[in-house]
Coordinates of C-alpha atoms in Angstrom, one line a residue:
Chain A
X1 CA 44.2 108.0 190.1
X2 CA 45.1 104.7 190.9
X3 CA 44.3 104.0 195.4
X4 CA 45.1 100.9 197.4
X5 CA 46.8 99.7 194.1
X6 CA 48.4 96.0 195.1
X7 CA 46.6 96.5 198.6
X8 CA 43.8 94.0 197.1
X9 CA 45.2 90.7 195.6
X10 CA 44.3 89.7 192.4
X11 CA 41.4 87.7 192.3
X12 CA 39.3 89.4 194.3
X13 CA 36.5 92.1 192.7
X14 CA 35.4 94.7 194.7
X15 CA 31.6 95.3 194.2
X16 CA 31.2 99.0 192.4
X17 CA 28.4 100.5 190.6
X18 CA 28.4 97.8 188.1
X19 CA 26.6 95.2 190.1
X20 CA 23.6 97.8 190.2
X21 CA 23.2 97.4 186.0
X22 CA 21.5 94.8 185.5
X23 CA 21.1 92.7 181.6
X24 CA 17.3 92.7 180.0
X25 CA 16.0 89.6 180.8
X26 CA 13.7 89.5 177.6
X27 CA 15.6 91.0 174.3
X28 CA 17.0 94.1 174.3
X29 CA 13.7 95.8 175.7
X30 CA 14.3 98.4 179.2
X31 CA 10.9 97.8 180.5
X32 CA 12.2 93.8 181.5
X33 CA 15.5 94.8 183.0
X34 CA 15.2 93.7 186.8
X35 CA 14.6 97.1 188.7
X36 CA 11.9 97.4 186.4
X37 CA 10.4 94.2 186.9
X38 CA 10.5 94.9 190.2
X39 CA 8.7 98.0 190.4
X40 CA 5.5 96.6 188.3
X41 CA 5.9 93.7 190.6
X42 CA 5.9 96.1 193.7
X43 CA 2.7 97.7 192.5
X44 CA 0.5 94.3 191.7
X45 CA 1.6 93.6 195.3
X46 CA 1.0 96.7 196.9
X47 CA -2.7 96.4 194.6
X48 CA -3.7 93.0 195.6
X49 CA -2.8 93.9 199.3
X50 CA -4.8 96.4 200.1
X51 CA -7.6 95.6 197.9
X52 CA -7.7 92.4 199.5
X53 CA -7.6 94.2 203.1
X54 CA -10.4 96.5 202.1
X55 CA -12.9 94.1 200.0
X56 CA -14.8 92.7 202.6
X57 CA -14.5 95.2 205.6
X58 CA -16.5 94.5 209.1
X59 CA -16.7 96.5 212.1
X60 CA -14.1 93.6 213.9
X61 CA -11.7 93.3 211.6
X62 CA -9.8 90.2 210.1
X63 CA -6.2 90.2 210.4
X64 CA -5.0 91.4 206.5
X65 CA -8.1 94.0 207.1
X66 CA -6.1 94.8 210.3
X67 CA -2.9 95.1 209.0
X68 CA -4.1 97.5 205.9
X69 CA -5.8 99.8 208.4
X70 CA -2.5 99.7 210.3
X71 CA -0.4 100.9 207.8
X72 CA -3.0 103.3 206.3
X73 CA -3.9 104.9 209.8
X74 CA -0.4 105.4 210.3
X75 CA 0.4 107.3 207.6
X76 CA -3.0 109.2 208.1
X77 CA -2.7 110.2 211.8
X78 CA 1.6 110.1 212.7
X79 CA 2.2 112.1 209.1
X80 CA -0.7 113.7 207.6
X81 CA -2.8 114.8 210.2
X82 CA 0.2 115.8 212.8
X83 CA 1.8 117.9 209.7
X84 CA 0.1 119.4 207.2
X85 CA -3.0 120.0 209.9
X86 CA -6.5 121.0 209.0
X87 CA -6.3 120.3 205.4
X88 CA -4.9 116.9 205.7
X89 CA -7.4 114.7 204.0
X90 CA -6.6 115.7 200.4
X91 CA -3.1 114.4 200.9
X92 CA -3.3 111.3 202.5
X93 CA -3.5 109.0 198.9
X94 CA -1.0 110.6 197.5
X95 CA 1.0 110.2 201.1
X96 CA -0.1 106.8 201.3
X97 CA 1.2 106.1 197.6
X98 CA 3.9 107.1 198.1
X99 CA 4.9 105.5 201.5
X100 CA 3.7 101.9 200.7
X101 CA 5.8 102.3 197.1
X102 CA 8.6 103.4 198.6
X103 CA 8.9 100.9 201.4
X104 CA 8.0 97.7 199.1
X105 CA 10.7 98.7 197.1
X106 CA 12.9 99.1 199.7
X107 CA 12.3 96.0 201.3
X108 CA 13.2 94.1 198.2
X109 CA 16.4 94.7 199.2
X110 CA 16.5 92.4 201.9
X111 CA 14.4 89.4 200.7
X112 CA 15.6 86.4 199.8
X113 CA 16.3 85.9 195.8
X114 CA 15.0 89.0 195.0
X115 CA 17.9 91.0 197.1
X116 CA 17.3 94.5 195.0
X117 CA 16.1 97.6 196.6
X118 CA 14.5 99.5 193.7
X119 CA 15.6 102.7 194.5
X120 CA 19.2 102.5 194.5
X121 CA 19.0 103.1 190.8
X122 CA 18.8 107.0 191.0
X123 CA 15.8 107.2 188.1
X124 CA 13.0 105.6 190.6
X125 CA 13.6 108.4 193.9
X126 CA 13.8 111.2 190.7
X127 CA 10.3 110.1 189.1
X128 CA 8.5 110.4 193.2
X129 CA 10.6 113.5 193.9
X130 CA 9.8 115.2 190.6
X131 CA 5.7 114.5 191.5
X132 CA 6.9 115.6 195.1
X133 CA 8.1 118.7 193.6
X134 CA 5.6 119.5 191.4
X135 CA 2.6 119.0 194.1
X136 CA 4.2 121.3 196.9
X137 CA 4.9 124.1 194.3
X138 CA 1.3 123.6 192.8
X139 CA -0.6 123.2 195.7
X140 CA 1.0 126.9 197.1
X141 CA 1.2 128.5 194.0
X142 CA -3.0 128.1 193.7
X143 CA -3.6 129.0 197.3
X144 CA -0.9 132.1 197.6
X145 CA -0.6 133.0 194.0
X146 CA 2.7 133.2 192.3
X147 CA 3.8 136.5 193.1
X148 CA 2.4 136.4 196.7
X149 CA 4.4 133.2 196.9
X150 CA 7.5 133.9 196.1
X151 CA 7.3 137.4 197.9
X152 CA 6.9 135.4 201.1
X153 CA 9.6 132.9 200.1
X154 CA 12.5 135.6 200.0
X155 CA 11.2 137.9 202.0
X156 CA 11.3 137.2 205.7
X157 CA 10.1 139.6 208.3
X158 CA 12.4 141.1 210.4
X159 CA 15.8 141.9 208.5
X160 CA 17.5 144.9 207.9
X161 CA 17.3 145.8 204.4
X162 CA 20.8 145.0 202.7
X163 CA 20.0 141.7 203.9
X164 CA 17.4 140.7 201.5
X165 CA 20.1 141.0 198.2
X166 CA 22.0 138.3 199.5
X167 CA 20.1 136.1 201.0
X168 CA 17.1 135.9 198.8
X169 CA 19.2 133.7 196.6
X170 CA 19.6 131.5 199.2
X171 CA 15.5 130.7 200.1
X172 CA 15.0 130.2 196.5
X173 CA 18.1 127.8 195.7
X174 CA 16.9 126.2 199.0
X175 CA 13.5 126.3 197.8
X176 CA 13.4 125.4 193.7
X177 CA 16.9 123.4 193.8
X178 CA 18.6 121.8 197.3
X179 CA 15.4 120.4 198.6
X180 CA 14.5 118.1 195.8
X181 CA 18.3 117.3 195.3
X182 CA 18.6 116.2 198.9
X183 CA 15.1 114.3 199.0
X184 CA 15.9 112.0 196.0
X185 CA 19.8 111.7 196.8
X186 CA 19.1 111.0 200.5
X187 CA 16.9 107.9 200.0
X188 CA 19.1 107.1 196.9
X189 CA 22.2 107.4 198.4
X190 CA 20.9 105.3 201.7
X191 CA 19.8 102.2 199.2
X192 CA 22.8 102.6 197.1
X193 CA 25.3 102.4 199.9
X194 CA 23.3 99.7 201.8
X195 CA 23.1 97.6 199.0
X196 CA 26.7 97.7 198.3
X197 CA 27.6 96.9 202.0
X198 CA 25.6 93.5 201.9
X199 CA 27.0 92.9 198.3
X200 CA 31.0 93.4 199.5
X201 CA 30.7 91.4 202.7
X202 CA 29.0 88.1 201.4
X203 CA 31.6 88.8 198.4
X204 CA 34.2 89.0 200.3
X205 CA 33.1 86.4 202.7
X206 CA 32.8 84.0 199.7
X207 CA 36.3 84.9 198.6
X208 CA 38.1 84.3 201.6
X209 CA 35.9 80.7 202.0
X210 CA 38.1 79.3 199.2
X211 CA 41.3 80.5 200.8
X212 CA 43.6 79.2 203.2
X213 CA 42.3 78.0 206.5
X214 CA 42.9 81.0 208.7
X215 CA 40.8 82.7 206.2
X216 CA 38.2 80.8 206.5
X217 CA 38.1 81.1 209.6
X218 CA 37.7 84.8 209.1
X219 CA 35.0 84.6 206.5
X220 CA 32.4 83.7 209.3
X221 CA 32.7 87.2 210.4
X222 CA 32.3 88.8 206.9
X223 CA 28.9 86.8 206.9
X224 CA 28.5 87.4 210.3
X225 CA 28.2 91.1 209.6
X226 CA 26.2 90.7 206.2
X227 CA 23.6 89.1 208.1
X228 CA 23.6 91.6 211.0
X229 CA 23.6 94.5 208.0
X230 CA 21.0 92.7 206.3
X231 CA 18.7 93.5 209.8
X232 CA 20.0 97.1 209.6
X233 CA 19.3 97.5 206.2
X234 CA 15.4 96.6 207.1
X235 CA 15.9 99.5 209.5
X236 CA 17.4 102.1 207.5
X237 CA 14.9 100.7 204.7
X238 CA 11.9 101.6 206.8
X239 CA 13.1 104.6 207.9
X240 CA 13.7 106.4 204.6
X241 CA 10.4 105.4 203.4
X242 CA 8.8 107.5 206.5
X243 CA 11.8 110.2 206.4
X244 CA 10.4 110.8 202.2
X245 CA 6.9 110.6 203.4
X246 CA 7.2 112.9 206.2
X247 CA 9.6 115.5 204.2
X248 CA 6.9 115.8 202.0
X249 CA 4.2 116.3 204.0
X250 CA 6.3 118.9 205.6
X251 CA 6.9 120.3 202.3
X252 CA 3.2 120.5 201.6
X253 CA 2.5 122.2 205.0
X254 CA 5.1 124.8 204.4
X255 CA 3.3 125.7 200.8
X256 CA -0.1 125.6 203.1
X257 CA 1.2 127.8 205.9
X258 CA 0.1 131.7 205.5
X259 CA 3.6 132.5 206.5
X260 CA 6.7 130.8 205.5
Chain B
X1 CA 6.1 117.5 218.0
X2 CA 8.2 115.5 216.9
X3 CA 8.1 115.0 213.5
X4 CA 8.4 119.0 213.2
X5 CA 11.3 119.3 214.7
X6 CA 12.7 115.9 212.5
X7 CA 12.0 118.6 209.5
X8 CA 13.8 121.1 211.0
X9 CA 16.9 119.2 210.8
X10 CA 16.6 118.5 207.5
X11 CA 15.9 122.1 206.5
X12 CA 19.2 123.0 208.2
X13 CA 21.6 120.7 206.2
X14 CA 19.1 122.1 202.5
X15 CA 20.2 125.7 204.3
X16 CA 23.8 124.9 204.4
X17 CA 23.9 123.3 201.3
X18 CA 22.5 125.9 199.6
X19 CA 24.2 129.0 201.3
X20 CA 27.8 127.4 200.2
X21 CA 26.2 125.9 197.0
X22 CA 25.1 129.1 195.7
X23 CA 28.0 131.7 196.7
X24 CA 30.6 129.0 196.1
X25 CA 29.4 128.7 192.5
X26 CA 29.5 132.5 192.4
X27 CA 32.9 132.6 193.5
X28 CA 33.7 130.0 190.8
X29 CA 32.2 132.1 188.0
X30 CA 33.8 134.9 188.9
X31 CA 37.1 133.3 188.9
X32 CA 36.4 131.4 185.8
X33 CA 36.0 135.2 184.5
X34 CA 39.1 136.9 186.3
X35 CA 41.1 133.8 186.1
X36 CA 41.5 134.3 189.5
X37 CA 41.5 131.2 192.3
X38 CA 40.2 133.3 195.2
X39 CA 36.8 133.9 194.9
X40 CA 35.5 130.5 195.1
X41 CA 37.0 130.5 199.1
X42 CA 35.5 133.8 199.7
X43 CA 32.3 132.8 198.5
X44 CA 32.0 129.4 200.4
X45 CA 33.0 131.1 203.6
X46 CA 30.5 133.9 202.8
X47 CA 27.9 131.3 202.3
X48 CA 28.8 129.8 205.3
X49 CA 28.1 132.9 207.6
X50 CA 25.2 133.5 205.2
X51 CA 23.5 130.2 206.4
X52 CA 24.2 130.4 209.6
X53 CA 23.0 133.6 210.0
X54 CA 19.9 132.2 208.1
X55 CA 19.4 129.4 210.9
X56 CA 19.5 131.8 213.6
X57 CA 16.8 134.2 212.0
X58 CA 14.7 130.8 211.5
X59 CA 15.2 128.7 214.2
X60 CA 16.7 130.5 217.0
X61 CA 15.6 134.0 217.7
X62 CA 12.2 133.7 216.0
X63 CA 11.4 131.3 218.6
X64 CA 9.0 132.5 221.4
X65 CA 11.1 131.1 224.2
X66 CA 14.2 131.9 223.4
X67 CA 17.1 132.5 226.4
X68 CA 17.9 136.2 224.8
X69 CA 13.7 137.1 225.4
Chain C
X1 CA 40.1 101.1 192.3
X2 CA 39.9 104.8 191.0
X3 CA 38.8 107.9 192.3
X4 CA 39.8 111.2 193.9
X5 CA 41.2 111.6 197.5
X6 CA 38.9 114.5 197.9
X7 CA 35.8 112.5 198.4
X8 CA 38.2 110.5 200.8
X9 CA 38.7 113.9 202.3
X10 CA 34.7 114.0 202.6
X11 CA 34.8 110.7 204.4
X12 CA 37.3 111.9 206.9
X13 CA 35.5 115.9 207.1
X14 CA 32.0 113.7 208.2
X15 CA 33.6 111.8 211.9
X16 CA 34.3 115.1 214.1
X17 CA 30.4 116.5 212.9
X18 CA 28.9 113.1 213.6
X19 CA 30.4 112.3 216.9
X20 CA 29.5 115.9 217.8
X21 CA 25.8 115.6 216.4
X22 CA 25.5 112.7 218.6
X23 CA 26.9 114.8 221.5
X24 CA 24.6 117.6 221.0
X25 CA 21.4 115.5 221.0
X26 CA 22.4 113.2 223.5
X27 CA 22.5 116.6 226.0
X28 CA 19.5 117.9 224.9
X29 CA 17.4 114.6 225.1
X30 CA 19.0 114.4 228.7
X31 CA 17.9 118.4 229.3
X32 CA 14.3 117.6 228.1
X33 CA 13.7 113.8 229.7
X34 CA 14.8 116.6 233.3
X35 CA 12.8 119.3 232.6
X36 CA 10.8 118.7 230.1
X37 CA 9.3 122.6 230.4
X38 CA 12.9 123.6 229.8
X39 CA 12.5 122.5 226.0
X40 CA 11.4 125.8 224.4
X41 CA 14.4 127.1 225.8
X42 CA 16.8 123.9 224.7
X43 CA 15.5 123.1 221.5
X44 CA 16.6 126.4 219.6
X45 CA 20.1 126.0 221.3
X46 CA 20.1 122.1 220.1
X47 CA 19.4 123.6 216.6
X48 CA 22.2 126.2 216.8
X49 CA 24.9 123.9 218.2
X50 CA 23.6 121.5 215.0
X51 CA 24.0 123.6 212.3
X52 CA 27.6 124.8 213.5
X53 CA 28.5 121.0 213.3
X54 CA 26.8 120.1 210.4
X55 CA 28.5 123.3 208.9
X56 CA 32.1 121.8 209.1
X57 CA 30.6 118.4 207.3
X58 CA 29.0 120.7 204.5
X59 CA 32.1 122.0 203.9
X60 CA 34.2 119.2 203.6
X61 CA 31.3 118.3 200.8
X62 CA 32.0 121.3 199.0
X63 CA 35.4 121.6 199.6
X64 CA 35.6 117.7 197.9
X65 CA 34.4 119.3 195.0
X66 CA 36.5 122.6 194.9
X67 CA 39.9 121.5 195.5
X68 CA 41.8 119.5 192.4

């Protein structure tokens, strides 16, 4: 179905999910398109940071050894140890992966000639949600025992019996399906649409630049509000890299808790 | 804490979701069988009470200081 | 520009449970920044009130989906 047909002059391209594919910059090969680029690029960064932070470590600490203890005692206390509790220590790398990988990425977005988040290309929040998955389902399954597990999943105290055929269903589509859909559309979804809202005003901003001169007068709000979005964007970006983190350490301390 | 109650929220919307997910597609299957159109409302508004009534087990009377205690 | 009005329909479904998620929390943060021993009773009523919003946005979601 055709919308808003004739509303938009000719000229004038909307941005769509087009601008997100991106040609290989060397041959036909999909390890050199950009996204991927990006993300080997993330991770040499992310390396060289913190192995330059923690190299040469003293009891008063320089500033990059400051800011790497920052961010890692951040993720240790506010999300691993306030979650998942008395066990916490065996998760905090694998927190602290993915929290740092997931907000470089992000933050790609709003930097200057790079001006890509990562993971607005669905495959990149799939790969961390599919280790998400795996890890919480693991980690219960070898402490409860599969049965045990899955006993306490869709059986809750508490109900009368009839109860149980209808809404055991529900806990495990909640359990095995919704909560990895929602974990790698949410911080999808955020990227994708943020993305595309800096992309359609500058566009659009640009467009009406070359028009006639009440337009142009109007095009200094279009980049007026890209630039105020592109300082909301660092906002949202920050925030689903510790929404992620969090939900999975949640996630973790439900499959540690005795009782669901 | 905070940052429990942050993943309480979240659970809420996965409960939803799945409570009108599920049933709904239940409904659909058994209209794609019947070649009915019916079932699909029935089993999203089912779901819906379903999820609901989930919530409330969950979050609201299993909590120690609830009003109703 | 192509698409269905359904997820159009989703756009609309989504105002009245956001305005009223704001609502919700805004009472309860004012409750608990009160009386903050009055949470345990608050919070539980916060998450009801919530999920009966958030309901009507999941169902314009699915609804987007169902209806042709």
């Amino acid at each position: 179905m055709n919308l808003l047909e004739g509303a938009v002059r000719p000229g004038f391209r909307a941005p769509d999910a087009g601008d997100f594919v991106f040609p290989s910059i060397f041959g036909d090969s999909v390890l050199t398109t950009k996204p991927v680029v990006l993300v080997f690029f993330s991770v040499i960064l992310i390396s060289t940071f913190f192995i330059a932070s923690s190299r040469k470590a003293l009891v008063v600490p320089s500033k990059i050894q400051f800011a790497g203890e920052m961010v890692y005692g951040f993720v240790r206390n506010e999300i691993g140890k306030d979650v998942i509790g008395s066990e916490f220590q065996r998760f905090v790398p694998f927190l602290f992966t993915i929290f740092t990988f997931i907000l470089t990425n992000n933050i790609f977005g709003i930097i200057p000639l790079i001006q890509f988040p990562t993971m607005s290309r669905i495959g990149f929040p799939v790969s961390i949600t599919i280790f998400v998955y795996l890890t919480y389902h693991f980690v219960a399954i070898r402490k409860h025992g599969l049965f045990k597990y899955l006993k306490d999943m869709c059986f809750m105290p508490g109900l009368p019996k009839f109860m149980y055929v209808i809404l055991a269903p529900l806990e495990l589509a909640t359990y095995f399906l919704i909560r990895p859909l929602t974990l790698a559309m949410r911080l999808f979804g955020n990227m994708f649409a943020g993305h595309l809202l800096l992309i359609l005003f500058t566009l659009g901003g640009e467009y009406m630049l070359h028009d006639k001169l009440i337009m142009q007068l109007f095009s200094v709000f279009s980049f007026g509000f890209s630039l105020g979005f592109t300082f909301f964007e660092f906002f949202v970006q920050c925030l689903q890299a510790y929404i992620f983190t969090l939900l999975s350490a949640l996630y973790i301390a439900g499959a540690l808790a005795d009782q669901h | 804490m905070a940052s429990k109650d942050e993943g309480a929220f979240w659970n809420i919307i996965s409960y939803l979701i799945a409570g009108m997910g599920f049933w709904g597609a239940a409904g659909a299957l058994l209209d794609n069988f019947l070649k009915t159109q019916i079932f699909v409302f029935i089993g999203i508004f089912l779901g819906l009470f379903l999820s609901i009534y989930l919530i409330w087990v969950r979050y609201v009377r299993s909590d120690p200081g609830n009003l109703g205690k | 520009m192509t698409g269905t009005l359904g997820i159009v329909g989703f756009g609309l479904s989504t105002i009245g449970p956001g305005i009223a998620t704001g609502l919700i929390f805004a009472a309860y943060i004012n409750g608990v920044a009160r009386q903050p021993e009055a949470r345990s009773i608050l919070q539980p009523l916060a998450f009801l009130g919530f999920a009966l919003a958030e309901a009507l946005a999941i169902l314009g979601l699915v609804l987007a989906f169902v209806l042709k």
